[in-house]
Tab-separated table of C-alpha atoms in Angstrom:
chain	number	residue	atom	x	y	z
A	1	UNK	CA	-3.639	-0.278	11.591
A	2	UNK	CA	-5.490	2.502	9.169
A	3	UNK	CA	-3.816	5.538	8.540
A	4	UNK	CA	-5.880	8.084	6.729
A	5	UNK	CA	-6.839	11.928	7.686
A	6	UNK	CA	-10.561	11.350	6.634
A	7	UNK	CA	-12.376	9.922	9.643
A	8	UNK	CA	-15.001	8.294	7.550
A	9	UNK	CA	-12.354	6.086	5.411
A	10	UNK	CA	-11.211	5.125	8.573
A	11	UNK	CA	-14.546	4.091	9.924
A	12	UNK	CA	-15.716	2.331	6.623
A	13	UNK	CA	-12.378	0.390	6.558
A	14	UNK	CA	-12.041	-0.620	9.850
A	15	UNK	CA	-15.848	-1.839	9.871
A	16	UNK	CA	-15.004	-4.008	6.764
A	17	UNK	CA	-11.546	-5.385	8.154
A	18	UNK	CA	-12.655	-6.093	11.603
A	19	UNK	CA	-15.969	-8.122	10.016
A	20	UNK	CA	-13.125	-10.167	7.605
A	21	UNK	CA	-12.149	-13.552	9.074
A	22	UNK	CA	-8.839	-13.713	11.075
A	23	UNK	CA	-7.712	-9.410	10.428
A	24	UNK	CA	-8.280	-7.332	13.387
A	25	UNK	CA	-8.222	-3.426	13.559
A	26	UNK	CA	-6.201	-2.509	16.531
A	27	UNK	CA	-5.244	0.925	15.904
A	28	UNK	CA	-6.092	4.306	13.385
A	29	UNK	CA	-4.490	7.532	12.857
A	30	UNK	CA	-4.971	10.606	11.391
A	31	UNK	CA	-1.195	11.568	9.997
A	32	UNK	CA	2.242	9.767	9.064
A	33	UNK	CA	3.505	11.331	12.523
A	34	UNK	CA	0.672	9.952	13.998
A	35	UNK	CA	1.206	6.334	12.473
A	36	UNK	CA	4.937	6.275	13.766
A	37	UNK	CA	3.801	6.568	17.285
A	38	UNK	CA	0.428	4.056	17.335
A	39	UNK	CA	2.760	1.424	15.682
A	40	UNK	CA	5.352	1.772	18.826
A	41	UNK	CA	2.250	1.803	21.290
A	42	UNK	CA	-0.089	-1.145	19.488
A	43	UNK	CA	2.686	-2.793	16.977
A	44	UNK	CA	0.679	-3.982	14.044
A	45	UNK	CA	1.367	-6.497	11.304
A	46	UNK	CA	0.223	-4.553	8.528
A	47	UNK	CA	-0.139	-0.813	8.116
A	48	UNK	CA	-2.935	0.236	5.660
A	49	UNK	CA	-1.496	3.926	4.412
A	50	UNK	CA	-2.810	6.803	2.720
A	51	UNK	CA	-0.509	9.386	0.901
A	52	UNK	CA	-2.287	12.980	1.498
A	53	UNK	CA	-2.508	13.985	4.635
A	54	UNK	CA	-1.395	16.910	7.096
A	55	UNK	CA	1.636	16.971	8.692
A	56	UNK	CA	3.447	13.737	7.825
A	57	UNK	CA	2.721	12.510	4.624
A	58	UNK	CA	1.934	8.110	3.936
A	59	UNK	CA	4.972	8.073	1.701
A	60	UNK	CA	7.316	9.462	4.579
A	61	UNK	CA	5.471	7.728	6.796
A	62	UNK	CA	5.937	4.281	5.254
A	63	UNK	CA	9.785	4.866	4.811
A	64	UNK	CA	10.136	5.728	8.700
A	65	UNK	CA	8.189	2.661	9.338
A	66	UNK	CA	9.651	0.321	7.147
A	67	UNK	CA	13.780	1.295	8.041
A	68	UNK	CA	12.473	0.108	11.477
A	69	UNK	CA	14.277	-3.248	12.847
A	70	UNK	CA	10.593	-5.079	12.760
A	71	UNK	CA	8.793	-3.048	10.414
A	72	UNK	CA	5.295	-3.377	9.913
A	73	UNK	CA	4.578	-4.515	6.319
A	74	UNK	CA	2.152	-1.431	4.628
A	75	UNK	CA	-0.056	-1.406	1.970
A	76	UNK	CA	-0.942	1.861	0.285
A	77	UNK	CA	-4.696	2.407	0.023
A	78	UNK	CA	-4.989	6.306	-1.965
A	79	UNK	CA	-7.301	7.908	-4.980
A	80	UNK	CA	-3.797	9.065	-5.953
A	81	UNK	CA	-2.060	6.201	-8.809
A	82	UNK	CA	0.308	8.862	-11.141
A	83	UNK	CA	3.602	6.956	-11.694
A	84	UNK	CA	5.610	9.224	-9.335
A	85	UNK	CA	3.339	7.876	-6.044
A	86	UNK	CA	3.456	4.440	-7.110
A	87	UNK	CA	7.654	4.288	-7.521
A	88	UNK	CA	8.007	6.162	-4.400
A	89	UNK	CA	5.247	3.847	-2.247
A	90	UNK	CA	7.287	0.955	-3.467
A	91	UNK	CA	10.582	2.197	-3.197
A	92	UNK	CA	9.865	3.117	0.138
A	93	UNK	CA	9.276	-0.245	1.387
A	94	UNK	CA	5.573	-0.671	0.796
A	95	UNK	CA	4.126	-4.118	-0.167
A	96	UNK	CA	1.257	-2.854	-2.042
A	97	UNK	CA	-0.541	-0.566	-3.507
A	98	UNK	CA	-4.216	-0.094	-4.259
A	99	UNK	CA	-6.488	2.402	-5.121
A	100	UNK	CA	-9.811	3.015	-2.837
A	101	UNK	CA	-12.081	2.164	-5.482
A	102	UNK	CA	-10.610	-1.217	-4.801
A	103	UNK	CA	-13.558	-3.845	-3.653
A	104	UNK	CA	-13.931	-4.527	-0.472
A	105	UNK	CA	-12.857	-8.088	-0.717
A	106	UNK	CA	-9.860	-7.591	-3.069
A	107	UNK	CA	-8.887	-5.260	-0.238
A	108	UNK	CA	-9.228	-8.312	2.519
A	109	UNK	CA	-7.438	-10.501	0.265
A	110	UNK	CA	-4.257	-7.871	-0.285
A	111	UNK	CA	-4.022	-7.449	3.480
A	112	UNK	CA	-3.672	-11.241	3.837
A	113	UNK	CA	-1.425	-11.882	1.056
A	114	UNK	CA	0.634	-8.652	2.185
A	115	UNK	CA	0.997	-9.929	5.575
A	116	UNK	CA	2.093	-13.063	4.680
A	117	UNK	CA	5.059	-11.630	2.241
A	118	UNK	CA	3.778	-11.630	-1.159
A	119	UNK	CA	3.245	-7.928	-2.720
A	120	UNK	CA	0.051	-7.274	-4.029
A	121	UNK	CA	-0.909	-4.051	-6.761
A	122	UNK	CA	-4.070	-2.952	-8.271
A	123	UNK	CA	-4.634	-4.167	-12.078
A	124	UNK	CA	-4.479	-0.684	-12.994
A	125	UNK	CA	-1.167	0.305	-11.171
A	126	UNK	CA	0.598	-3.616	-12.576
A	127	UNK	CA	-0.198	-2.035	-15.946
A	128	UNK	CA	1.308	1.596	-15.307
A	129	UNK	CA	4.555	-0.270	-13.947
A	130	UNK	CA	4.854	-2.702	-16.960
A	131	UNK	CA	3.904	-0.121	-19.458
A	132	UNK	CA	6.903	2.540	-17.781
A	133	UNK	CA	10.187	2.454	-19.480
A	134	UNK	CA	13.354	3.645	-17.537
A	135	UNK	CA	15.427	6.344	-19.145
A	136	UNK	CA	17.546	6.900	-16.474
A	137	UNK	CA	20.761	5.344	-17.778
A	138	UNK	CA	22.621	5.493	-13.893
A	139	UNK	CA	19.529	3.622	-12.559
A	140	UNK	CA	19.983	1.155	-15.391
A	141	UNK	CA	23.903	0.854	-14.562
A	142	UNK	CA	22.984	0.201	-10.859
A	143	UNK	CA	19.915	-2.230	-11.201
A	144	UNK	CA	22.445	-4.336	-13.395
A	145	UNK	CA	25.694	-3.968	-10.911
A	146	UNK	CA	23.692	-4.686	-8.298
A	147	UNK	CA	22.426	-8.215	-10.028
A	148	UNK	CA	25.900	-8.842	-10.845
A	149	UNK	CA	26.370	-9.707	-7.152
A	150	UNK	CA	23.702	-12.837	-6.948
A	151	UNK	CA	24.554	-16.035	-7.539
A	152	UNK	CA	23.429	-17.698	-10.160
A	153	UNK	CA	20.695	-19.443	-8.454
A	154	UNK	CA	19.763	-16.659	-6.410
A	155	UNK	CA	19.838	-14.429	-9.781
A	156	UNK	CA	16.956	-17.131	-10.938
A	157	UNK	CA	14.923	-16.991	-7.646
A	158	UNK	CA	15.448	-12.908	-8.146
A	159	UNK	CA	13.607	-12.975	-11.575
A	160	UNK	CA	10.964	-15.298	-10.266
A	161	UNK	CA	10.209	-12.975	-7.364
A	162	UNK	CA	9.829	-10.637	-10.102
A	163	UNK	CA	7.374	-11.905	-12.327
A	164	UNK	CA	5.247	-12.171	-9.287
A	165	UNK	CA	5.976	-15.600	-8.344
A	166	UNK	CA	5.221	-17.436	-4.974
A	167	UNK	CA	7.724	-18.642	-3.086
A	168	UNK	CA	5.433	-22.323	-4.359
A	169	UNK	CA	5.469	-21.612	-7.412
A	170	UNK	CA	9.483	-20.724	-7.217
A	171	UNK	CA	10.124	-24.037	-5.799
A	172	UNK	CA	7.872	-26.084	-8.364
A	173	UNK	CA	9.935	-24.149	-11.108
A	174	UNK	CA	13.610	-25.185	-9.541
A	175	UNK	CA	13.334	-27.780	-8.422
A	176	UNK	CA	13.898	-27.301	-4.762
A	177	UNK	CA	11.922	-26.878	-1.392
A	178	UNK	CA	9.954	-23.967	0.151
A	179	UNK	CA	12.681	-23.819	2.438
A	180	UNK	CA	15.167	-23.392	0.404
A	181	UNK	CA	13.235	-20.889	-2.003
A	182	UNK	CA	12.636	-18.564	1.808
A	183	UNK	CA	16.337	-18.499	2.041
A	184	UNK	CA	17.528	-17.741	-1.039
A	185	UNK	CA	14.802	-14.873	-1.345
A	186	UNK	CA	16.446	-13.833	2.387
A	187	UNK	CA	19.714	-13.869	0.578
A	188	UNK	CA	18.887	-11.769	-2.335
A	189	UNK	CA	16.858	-8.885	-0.444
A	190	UNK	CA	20.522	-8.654	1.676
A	191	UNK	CA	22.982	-8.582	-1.048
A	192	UNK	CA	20.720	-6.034	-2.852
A	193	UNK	CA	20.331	-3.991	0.054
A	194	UNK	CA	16.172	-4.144	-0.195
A	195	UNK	CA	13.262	-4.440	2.179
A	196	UNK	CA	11.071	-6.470	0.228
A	197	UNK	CA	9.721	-8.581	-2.686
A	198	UNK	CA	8.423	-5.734	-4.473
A	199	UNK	CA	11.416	-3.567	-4.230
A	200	UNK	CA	12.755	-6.727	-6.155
A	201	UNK	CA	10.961	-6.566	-8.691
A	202	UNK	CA	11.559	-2.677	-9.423
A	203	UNK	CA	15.166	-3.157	-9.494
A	204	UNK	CA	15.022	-6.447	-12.156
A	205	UNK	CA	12.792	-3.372	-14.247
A	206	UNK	CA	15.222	-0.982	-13.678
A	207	UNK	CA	17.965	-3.516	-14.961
A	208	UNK	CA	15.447	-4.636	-18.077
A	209	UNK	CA	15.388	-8.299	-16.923
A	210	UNK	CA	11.644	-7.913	-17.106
């Protein structure tokens, strides 16, 4: 589904999704309030959000969405990268976040990769993450109490998920099956109370393991 207030974004994405092999465009909307009710009435996979609009902005929007039972996974798609959007798009659950100057098929391959788990981010946005440093000493004392509860193995599949690692790639490194890797990952996002991968990896930055 494409949320975004300017009818030609719409139109220009959903012409370039719906022409992409195996993604199909089953719903748009104009506002977050909007979005909440065509995901009840159509139930997409993935949500493609924008942050500025009228009533209901994307960032509300996507944490409405994603404290849902079967939330749809959402990628934000917005002109708008300053550090305060980006920590509150991916603290609210989102599992990416690009900018619309993104190309068209760096977009495609973001909505598959989102779907199918892994989060995705613009160059530009990886670099404003990597190159913030956390003052906030509480967040830092939280990050690393809440890391203090894993396992030790699930502590190491928690900093691979951060680094941006597959669930693949996880196993190859351990030494132990996909399976496994899926379950362990499962284990982690419940202990730390999170929604997804991403919001991982935010919390190992909070708690400087990264």
């Amino acid at each position: 589904m494409i949320v975004d207030d300017d009818p030609l974004v719409r139109a220009g994405l959903a012409m370039m999704l719906d022409g992409a092999g195996g993604i199909t465009v089953v719903a748009e909307a104009a506002d977050g309030d909007a979005a909440v009710g065509a995901v009840d009435a159509h139930a997409p996979d993935l949500v493609l959000m924008d942050i500025r609009m009228p009533s209901v902005d994307g960032l509300t929007a996507t944490r409405r969405l994603r404290a849902r039972r079967q939330p749809p996974e959402v990628i934000v798609l917005t002109t708008f990268d300053t550090d305060e959007n980006i920590l509150r798009a991916l603290r609210a659950g989102a599992g990416g976040f690009l900018l619309k100057d993104t190309p068209p098929a760096e977009i495609v391959a973001a909505v598959h990769r989102v779907a199918a788990g892994e989060p995705t981010l613009s160059p530009s946005i990886t670099r404003k993450l990597m190159d913030r440093v956390s003052t906030d000493a509480d967040s830092y004392e939280r990050a690393r109490g809440a890391f203090a509860g894993l396992s030790e193995r699930e502590h190491e599949v928690a900093l691979a998920v951060a680094r941006g690692r597959t669930n693949a790639e996880i196993a190859a490194e351990l030494l132990m099956s996909v399976a496994t890797v899926k379950a362990h990952v499962s284990h982690v996002l419940t202990k730390l109370g999170l929604g997804n991968r991403t919001q991982i990896a935010l919390l190992a930055h909070d708690a400087g393991l990264t």
